Tab-separated table of C-alpha atoms in Angstrom:
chain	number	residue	atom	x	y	z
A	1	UNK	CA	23.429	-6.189	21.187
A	2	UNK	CA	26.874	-7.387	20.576
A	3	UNK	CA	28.535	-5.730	17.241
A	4	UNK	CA	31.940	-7.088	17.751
A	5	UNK	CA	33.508	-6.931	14.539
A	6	UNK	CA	31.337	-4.586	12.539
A	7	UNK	CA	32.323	-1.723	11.378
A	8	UNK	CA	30.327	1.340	11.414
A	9	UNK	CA	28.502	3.768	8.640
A	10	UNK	CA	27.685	0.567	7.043
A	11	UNK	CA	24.255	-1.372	5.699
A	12	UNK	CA	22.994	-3.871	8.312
A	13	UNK	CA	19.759	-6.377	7.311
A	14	UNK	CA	16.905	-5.623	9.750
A	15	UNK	CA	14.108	-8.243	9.569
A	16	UNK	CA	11.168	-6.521	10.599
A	17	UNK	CA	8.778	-8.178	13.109
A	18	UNK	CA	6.201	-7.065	15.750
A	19	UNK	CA	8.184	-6.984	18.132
A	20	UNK	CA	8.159	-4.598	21.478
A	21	UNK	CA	12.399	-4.123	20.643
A	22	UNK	CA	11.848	-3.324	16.818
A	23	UNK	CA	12.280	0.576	17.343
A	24	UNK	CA	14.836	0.504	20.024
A	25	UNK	CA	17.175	-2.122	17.728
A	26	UNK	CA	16.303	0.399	14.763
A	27	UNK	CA	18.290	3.144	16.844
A	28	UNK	CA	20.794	1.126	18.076
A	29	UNK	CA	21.373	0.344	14.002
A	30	UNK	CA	21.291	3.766	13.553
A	31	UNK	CA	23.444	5.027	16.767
A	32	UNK	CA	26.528	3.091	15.411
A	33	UNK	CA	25.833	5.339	12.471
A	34	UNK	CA	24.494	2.163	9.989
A	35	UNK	CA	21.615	2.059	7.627
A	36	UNK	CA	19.367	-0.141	8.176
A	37	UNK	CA	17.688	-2.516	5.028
A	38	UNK	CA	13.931	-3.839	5.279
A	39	UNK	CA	13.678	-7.085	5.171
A	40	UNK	CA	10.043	-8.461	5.546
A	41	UNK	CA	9.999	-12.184	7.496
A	42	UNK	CA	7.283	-13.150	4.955
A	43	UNK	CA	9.583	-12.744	1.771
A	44	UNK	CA	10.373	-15.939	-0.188
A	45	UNK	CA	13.794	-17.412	-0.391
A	46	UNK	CA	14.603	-15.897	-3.832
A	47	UNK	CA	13.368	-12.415	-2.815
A	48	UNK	CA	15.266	-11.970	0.025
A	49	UNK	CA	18.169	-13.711	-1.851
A	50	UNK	CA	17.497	-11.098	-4.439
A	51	UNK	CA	17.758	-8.190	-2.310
A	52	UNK	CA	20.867	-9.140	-0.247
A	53	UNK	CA	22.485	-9.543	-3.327
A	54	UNK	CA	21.725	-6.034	-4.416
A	55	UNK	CA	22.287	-4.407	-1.684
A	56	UNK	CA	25.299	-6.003	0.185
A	57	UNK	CA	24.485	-5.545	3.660
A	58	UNK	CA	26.881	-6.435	6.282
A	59	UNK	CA	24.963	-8.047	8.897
A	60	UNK	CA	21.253	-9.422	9.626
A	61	UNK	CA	19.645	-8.680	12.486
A	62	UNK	CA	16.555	-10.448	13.730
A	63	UNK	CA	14.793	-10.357	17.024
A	64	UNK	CA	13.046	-13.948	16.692
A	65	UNK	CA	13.328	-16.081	18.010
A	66	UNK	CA	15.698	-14.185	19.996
A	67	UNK	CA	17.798	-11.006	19.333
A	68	UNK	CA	20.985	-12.515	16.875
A	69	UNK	CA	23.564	-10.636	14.715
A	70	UNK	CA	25.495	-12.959	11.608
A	71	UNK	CA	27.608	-11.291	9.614
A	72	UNK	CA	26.578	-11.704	6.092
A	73	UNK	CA	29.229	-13.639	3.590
A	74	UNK	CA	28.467	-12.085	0.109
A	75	UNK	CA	30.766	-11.615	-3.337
A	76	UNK	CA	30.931	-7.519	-3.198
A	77	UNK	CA	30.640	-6.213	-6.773
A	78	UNK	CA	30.092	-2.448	-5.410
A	79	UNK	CA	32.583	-0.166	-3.521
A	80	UNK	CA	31.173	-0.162	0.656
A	81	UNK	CA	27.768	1.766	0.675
A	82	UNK	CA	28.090	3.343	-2.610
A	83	UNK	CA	24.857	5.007	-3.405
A	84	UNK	CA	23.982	6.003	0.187
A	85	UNK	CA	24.348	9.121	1.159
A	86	UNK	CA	25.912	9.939	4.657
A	87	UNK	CA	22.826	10.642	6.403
A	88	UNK	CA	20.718	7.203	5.707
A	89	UNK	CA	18.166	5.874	7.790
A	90	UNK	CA	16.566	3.047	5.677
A	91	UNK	CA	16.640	1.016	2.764
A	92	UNK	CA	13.081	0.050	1.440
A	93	UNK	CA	12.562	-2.267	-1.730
A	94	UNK	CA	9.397	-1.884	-3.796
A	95	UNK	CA	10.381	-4.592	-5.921
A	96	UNK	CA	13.446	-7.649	-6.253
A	97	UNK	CA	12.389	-10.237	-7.945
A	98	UNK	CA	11.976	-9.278	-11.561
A	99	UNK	CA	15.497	-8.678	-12.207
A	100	UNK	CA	15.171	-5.025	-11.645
A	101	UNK	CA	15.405	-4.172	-8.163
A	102	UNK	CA	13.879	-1.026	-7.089
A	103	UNK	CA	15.145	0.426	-3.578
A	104	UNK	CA	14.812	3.535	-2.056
A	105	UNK	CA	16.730	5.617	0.314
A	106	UNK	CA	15.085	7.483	2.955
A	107	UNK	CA	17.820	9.475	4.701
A	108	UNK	CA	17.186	10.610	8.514
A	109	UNK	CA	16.650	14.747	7.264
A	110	UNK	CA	13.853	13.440	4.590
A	111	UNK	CA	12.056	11.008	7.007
A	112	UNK	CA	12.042	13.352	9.743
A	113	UNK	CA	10.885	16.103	7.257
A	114	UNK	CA	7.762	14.152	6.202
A	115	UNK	CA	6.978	12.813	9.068
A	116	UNK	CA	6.656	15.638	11.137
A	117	UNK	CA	4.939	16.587	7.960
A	118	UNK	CA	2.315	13.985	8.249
A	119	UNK	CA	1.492	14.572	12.267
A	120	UNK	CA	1.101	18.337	11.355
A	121	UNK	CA	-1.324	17.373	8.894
A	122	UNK	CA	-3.082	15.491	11.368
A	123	UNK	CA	-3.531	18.132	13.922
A	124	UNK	CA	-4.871	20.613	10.844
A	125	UNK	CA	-7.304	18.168	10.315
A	126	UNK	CA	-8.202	16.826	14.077
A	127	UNK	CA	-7.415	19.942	15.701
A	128	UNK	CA	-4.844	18.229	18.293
A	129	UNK	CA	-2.435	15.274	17.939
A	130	UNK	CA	-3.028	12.047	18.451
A	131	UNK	CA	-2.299	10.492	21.994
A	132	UNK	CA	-2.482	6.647	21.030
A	133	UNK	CA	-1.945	5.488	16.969
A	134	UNK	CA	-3.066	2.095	16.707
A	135	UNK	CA	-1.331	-0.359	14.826
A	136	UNK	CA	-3.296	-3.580	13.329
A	137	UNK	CA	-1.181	-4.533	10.497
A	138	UNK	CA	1.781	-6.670	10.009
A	139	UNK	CA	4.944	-4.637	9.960
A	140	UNK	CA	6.003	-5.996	6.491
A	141	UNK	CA	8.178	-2.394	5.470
A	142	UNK	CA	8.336	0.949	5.156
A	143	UNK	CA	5.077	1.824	4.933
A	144	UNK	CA	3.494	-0.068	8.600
A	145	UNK	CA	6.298	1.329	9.997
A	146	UNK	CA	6.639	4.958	8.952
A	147	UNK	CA	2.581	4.924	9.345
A	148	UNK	CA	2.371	3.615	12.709
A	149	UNK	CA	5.448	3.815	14.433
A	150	UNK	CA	7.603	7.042	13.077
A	151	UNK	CA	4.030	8.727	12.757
A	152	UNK	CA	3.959	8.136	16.574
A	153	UNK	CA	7.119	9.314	17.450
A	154	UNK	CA	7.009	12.762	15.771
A	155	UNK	CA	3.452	12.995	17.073
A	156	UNK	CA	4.575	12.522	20.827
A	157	UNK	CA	1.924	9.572	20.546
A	158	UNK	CA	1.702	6.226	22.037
A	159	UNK	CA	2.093	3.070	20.088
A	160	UNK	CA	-0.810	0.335	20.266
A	161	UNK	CA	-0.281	-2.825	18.730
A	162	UNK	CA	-3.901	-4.673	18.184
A	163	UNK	CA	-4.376	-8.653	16.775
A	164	UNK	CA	-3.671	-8.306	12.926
A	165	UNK	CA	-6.761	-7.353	11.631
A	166	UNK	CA	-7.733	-10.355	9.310
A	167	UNK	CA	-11.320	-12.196	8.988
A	168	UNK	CA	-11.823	-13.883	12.297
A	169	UNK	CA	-10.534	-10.818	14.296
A	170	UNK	CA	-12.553	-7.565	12.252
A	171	UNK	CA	-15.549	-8.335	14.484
A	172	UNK	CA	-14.248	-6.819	17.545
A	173	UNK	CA	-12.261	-4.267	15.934
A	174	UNK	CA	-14.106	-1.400	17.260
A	175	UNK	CA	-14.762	-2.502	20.750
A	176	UNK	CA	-10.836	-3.046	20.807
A	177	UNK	CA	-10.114	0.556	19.687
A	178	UNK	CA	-12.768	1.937	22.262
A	179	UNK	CA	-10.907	0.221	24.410
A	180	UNK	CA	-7.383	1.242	24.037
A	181	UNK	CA	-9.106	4.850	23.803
A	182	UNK	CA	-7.309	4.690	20.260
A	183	UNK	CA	-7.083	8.327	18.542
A	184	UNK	CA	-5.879	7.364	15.076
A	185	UNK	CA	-5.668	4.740	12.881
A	186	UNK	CA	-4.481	3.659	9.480
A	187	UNK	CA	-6.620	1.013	7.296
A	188	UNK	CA	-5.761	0.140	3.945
A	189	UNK	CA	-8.995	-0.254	1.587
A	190	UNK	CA	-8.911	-3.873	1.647
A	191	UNK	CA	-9.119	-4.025	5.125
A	192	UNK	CA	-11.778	-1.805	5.329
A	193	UNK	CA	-13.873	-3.997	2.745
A	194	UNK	CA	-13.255	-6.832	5.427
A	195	UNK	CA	-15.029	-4.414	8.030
A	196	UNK	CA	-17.467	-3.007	6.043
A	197	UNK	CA	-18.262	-6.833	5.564
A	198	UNK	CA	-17.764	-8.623	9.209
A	199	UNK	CA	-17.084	-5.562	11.933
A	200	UNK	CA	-19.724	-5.088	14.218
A	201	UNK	CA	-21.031	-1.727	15.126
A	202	UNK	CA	-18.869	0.799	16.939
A	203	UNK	CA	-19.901	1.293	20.842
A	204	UNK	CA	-19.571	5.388	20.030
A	205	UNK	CA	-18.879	5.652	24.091
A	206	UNK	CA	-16.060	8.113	23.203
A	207	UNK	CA	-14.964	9.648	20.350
A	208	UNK	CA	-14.286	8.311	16.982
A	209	UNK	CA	-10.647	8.124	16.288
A	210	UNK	CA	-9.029	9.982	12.728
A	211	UNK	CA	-9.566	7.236	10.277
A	212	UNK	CA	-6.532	7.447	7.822
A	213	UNK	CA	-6.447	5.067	4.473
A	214	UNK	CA	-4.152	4.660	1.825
A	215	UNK	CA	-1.953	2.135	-0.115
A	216	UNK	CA	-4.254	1.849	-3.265
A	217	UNK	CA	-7.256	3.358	-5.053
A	218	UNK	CA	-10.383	3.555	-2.106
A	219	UNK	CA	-13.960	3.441	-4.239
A	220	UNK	CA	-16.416	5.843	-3.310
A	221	UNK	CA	-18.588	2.999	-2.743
A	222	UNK	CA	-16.481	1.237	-0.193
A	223	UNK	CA	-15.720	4.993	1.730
A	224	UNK	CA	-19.511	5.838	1.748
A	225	UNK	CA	-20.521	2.313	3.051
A	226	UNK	CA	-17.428	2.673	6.106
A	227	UNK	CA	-18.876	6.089	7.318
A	228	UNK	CA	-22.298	5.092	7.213
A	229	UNK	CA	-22.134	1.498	9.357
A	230	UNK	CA	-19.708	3.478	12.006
A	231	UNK	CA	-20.201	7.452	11.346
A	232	UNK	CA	-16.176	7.571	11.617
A	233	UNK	CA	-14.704	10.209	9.003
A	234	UNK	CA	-12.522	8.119	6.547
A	235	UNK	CA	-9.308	10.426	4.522
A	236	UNK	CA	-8.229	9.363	1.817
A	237	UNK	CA	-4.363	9.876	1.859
A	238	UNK	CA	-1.937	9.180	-0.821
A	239	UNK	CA	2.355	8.380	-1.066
A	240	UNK	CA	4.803	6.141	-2.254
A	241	UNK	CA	8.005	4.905	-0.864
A	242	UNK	CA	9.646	7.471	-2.923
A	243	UNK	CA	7.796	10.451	-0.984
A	244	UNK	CA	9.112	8.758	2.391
A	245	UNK	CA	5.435	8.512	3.060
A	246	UNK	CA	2.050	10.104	2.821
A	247	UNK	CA	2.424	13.460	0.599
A	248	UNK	CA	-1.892	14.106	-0.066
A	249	UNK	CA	-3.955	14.040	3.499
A	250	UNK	CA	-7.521	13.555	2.169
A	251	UNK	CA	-10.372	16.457	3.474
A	252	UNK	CA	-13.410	16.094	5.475
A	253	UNK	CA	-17.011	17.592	4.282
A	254	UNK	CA	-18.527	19.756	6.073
A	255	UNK	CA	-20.107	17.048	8.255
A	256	UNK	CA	-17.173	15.560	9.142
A	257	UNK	CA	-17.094	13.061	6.847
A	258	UNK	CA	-13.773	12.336	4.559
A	259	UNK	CA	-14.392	13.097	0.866
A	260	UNK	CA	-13.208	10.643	-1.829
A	261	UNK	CA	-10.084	13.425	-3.413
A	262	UNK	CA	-6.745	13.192	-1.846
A	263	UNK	CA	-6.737	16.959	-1.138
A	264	UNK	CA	-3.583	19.144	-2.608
A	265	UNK	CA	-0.189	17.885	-1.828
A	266	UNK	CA	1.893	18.678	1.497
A	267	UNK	CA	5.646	19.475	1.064
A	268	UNK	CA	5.229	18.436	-2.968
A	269	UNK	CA	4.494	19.933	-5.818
A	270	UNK	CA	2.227	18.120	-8.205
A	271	UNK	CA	1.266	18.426	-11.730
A	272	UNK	CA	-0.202	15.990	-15.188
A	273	UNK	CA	0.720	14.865	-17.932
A	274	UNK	CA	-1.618	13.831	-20.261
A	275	UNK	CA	-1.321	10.738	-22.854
A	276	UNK	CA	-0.001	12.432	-25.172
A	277	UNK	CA	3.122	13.820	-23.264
A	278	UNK	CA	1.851	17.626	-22.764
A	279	UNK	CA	1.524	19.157	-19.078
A	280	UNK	CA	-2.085	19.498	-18.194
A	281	UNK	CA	-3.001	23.251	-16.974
A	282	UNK	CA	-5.991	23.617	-15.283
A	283	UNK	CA	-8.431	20.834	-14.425
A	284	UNK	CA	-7.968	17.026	-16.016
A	285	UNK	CA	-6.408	13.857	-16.141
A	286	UNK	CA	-2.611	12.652	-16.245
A	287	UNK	CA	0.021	10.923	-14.834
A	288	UNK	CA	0.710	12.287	-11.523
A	289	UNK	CA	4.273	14.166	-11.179
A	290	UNK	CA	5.734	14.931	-7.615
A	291	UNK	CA	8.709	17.246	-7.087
A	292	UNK	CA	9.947	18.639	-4.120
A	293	UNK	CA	12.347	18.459	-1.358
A	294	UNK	CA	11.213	15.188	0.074
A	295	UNK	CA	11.297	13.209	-2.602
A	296	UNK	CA	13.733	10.372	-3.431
A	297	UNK	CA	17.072	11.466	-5.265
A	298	UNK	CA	16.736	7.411	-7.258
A	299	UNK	CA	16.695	3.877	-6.942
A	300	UNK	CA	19.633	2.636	-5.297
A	301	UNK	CA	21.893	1.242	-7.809
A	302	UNK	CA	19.850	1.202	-10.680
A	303	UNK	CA	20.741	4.282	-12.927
A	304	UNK	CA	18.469	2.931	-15.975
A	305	UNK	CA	14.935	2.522	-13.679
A	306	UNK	CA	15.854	5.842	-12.401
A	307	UNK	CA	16.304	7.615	-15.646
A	308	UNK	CA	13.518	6.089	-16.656
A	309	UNK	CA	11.202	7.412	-13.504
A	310	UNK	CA	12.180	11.195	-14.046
A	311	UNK	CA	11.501	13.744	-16.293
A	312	UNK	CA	13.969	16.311	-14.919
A	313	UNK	CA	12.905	16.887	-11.686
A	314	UNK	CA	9.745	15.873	-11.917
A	315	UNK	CA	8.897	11.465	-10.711
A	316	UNK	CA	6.645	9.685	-12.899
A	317	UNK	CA	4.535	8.328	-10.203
A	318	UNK	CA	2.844	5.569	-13.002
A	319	UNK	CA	-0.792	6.620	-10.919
A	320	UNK	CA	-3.299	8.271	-12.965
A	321	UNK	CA	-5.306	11.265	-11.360
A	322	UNK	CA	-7.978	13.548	-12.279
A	323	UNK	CA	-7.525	17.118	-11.343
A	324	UNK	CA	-10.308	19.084	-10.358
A	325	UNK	CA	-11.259	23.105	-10.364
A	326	UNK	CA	-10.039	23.460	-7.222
A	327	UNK	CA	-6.701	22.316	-7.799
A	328	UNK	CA	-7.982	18.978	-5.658
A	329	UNK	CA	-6.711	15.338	-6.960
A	330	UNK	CA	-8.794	12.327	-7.175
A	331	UNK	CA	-7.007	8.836	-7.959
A	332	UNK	CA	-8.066	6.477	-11.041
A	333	UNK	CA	-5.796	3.916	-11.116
A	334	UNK	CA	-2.376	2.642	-12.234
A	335	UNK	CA	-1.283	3.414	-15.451
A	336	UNK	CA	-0.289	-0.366	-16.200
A	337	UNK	CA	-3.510	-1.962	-14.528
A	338	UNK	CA	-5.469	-0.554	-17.796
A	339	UNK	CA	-7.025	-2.955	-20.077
A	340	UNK	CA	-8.025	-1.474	-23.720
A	341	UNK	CA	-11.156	-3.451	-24.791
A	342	UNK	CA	-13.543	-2.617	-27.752
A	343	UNK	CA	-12.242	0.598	-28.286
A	344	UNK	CA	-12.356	1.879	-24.214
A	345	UNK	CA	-9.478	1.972	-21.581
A	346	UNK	CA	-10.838	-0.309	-18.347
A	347	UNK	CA	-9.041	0.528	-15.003
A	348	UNK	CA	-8.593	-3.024	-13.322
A	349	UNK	CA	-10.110	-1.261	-9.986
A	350	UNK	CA	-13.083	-0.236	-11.081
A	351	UNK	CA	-13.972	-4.095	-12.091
A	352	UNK	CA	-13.103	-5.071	-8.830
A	353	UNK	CA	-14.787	-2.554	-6.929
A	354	UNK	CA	-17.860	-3.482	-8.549
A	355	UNK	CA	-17.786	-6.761	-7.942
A	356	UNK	CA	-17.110	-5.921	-4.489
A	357	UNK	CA	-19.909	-4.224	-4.040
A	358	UNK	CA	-21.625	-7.941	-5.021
A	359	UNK	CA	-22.992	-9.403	-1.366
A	360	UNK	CA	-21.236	-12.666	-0.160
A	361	UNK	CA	-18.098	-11.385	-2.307
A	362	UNK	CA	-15.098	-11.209	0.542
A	363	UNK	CA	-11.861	-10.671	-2.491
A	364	UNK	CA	-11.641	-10.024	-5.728
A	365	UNK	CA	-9.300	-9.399	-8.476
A	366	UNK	CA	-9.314	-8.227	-12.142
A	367	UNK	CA	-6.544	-9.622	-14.874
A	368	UNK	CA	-5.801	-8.620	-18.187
A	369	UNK	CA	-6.113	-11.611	-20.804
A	370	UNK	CA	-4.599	-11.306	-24.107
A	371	UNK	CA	-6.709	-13.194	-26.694
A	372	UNK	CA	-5.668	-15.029	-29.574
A	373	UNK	CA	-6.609	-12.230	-32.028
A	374	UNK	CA	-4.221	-9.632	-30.169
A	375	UNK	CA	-7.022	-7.596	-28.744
A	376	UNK	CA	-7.153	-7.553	-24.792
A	377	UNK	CA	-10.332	-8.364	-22.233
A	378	UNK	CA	-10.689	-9.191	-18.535
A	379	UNK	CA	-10.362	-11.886	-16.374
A	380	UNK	CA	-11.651	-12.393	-12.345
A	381	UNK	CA	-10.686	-14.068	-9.709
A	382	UNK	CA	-13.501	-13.980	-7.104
A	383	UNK	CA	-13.900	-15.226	-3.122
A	384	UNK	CA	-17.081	-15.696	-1.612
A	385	UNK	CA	-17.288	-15.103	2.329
A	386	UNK	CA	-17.285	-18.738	4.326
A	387	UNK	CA	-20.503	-20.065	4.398
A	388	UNK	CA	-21.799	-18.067	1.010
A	389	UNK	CA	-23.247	-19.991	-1.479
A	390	UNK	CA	-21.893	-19.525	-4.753
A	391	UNK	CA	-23.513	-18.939	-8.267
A	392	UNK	CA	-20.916	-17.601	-10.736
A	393	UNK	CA	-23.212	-17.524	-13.621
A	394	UNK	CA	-25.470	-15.584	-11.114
A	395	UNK	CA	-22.576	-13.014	-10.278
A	396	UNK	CA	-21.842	-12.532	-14.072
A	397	UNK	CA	-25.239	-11.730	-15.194
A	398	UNK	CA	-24.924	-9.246	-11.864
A	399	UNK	CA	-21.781	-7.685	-13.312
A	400	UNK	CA	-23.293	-7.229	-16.725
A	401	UNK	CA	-26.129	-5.156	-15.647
A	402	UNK	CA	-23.967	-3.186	-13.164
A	403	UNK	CA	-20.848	-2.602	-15.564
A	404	UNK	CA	-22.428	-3.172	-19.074
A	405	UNK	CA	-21.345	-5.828	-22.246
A	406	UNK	CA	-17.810	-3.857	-22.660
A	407	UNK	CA	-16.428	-3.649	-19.023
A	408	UNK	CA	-17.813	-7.537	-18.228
A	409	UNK	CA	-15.505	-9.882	-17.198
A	410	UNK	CA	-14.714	-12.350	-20.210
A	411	UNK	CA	-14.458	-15.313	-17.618
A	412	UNK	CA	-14.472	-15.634	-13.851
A	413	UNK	CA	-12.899	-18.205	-11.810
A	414	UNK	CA	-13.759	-18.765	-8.111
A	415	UNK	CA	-10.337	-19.246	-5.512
A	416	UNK	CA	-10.703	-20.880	-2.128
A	417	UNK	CA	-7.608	-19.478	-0.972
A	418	UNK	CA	-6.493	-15.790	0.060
A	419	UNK	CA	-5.268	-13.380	-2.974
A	420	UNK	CA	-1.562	-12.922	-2.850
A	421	UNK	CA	-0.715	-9.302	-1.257
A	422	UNK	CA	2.031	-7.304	-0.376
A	423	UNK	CA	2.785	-6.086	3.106
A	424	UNK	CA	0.766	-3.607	2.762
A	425	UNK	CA	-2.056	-5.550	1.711
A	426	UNK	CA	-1.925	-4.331	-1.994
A	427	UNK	CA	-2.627	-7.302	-4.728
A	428	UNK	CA	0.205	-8.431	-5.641
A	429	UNK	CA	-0.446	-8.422	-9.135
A	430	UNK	CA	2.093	-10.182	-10.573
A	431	UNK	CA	1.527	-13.056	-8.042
A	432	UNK	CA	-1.985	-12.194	-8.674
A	433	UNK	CA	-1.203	-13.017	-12.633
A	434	UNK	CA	0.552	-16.078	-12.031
A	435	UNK	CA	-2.172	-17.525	-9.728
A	436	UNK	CA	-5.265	-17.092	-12.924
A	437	UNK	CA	-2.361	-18.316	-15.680
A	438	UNK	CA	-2.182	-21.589	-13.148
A	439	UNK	CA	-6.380	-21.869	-12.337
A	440	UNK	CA	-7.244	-21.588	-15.940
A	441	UNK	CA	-5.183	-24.627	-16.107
A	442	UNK	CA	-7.078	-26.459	-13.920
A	443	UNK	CA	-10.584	-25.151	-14.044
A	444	UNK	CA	-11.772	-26.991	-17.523
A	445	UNK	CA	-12.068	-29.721	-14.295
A	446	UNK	CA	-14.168	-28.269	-12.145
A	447	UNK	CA	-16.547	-26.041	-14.303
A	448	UNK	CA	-19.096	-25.219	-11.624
A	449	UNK	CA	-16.137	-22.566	-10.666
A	450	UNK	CA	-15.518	-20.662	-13.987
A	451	UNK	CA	-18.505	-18.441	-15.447
């Protein structure tokens, strides 16, 4: 890789593809002593617009369609790297395009802290480390790639990238970790929905690999269902961008099976606050607050999001948790995916999980509608499985009797199309907002959709 011209200790674009080069042009970024800022290939114009703008890389770097440095043109309104500390490694976004960028800084002594971290965690729980980590998601940011491929360095463990795992591929998803003799693997909870809906059974020649999941709230519904159809342990780990990555590892029963808590944190201290702003002791619910020596110092170049995140040391994670009398955390939702109707507080997940747990139902997503009157209620977009027939009057007198009057969707509308995710394949919910605001639109003209 030519570098002719560039200077050194500075921020260089990385678009992130799967690519059998992506870690070895990661060190090279880092051997001439640059940080190196995730871009995902699959960001919109104005995102990725967005972003540069912010952050004022350098150069971009891309391996496709074949390995290419530009140097990047753009107005400087900061001094050269200011807000990265000597000792970066990456630059992740969590969010550009609302006008409030959120980035965080994972410097090489944090990552390799919590990711040595995570594959000790692994062999507490497995009893040895992992010789081959399979990989079957897009590598979209931080996340895939701290998961998967840093995981697998400080583990000593192989890399294995499988198809993406999407609809037409989850069928042969077991046979194809059989055989790659996978040990571990990472599945967020909607991609375990897709197998629990289209896999077909595991072989069980061998072993079953550690089953890791994370990314967003996992049901107990959709865990149960996983380790019954394939008797593979499912843990239910927890992080954020700002812990670097995983900081909760989940714990198995004593049959071997993953409960639904997250476990007790690793490397973090964690505590809850309650609604009305007072430390919970003992067992309860709250906000989750981290604190510890792994966690992010800010948001890169945005002083007022990261006043706003901390209470002295302590990060405002914005998930909810329940505490139990073993000191053992369970996750309820996101504080801002709440909807307050007649009088009760409705997590957004819990609609969804129900009506996941609807046969024929392949996605679906819960919004918050604000009625005329100023009082709030629920909205769903739902997608049937190809070749299910569809009744939405059917699936709302379902939902009634499984959720009750209060927690029943207001209206439903049925989508033909994928729901908008992030790289991680968490709803995008903003996306996920904008998509009902433009359906309701249109479905007064097709009403055999809307219930």
């Amino acid at each position: 890789m030519s570098a002719a011209g560039l200077s050194e200790g500075r921020l260089w674009a990385v678009v992130l593809t799967d690519h059998p080069d992506m870690l070895p042009l990661l060190l090279a970024v880092w051997r001439l002593k640059a940080a190196a800022l995730l871009v995902d290939s699959a960001w919109g114009e104005r995102l990725r617009d967005t972003v540069l703008t912010h952050s004022e890389p350098e150069a971009m770097v891309s391996l496709v369609p074949e390995l290419s440095v530009s140097r990047l043109n753009i107005a400087r309104t900061h001094e050269p790297r200011q807000g990265l500390p000597e000792d970066a490694a990456l630059l992740s976004y969590t969010s550009g395009s609302t006008g409030d960028p959120k980035a965080i800084v994972m410097t090489h002594t944090r990552l390799s802290t919590t990711m040595f971290a995570a594959a000790a965690a692994v062999v507490r729980h497995r009893g040895e480390a992992p010789a081959r980590v399979a990989c079957s998601m897009r590598l979209s940011g931080s996340g895939v790639l701290n998961l998967h491929y840093t995981w697998a360095v400080c583990a000593d463990a192989a890399v294995v990238v499988l198809p993406e795992l999407e609809l037409k591929t989850a069928r042969d998803y077991w046979h194809r970790i059989e055989e790659n003799e996978i040990d571990q693997t990472f599945l967020v909870p909607h991609l375990i929905e897709l197998l629990n809906h289209a896999a077909a059974a595991r072989p069980g020649t061998r072993a079953p690999p550690i089953c890791i999941t994370g990314s967003s709230p996992l049901s107990q519904r959709t865990q149960d269902r996983f380790q019954r159809r394939f008797n593979v342990g499912l843990l239910n780990a927890f992080g954020l961008t700002e812990t670097m990555c995983a900081a909760f590892f989940g714990e198995y029963d004593e049959h071997g099976m993953g409960r639904n808590t997250i476990g007790q944190p690793s490397l973090l201290k964690a505590r809850l606050r309650d609604a009305s702003g007072k430390v919970v002791e003992g067992p309860g619910e709250g906000e989750l607050e981290l604190s510890g020596p792994t966690l992010f110092d800010g948001y890169f170049r945005n002083p007022s999001a990261t006043a706003a995140a901390f209470v002295g040391s302590w990060f405002k994670t914005g998930d909810t948790m329940r505490r139990d009398e073993r000191g053992r955390y369970w996750v309820m939702g996101r504080l801002k995916d709440v909807v307050m109707k007649g009088g009760f507080s409705v997590y957004l997940i819990e609609i969804e999980e129900a009506v996941l747990d609807v046969p024929g139902v392949q996605e679906a997503a819960a919004v918050p509608l604000q009625l005329p009157d100023g009082s709030e209620d629920i909205g769903l977009l739902v997608r049937w499985l190809p070749g299910t027939p569809s009744d939405m009057a059917a699936l709302s007198n379902d939902l009634r009797s499984r959720l009750g009057a209060v927690r029943t969707p207001r209206r439903i509308i049925e989508i033909t199309s994928p729901l908008p995710r992030t790289g991680q394949e968490k709803l995008d919910r903003r996306r996920v907002l904008e998509m009902w605001r433009t359906l309701s639109e249109q479905a007064s003209n097709d009403p055999a959709r809307v219930a």
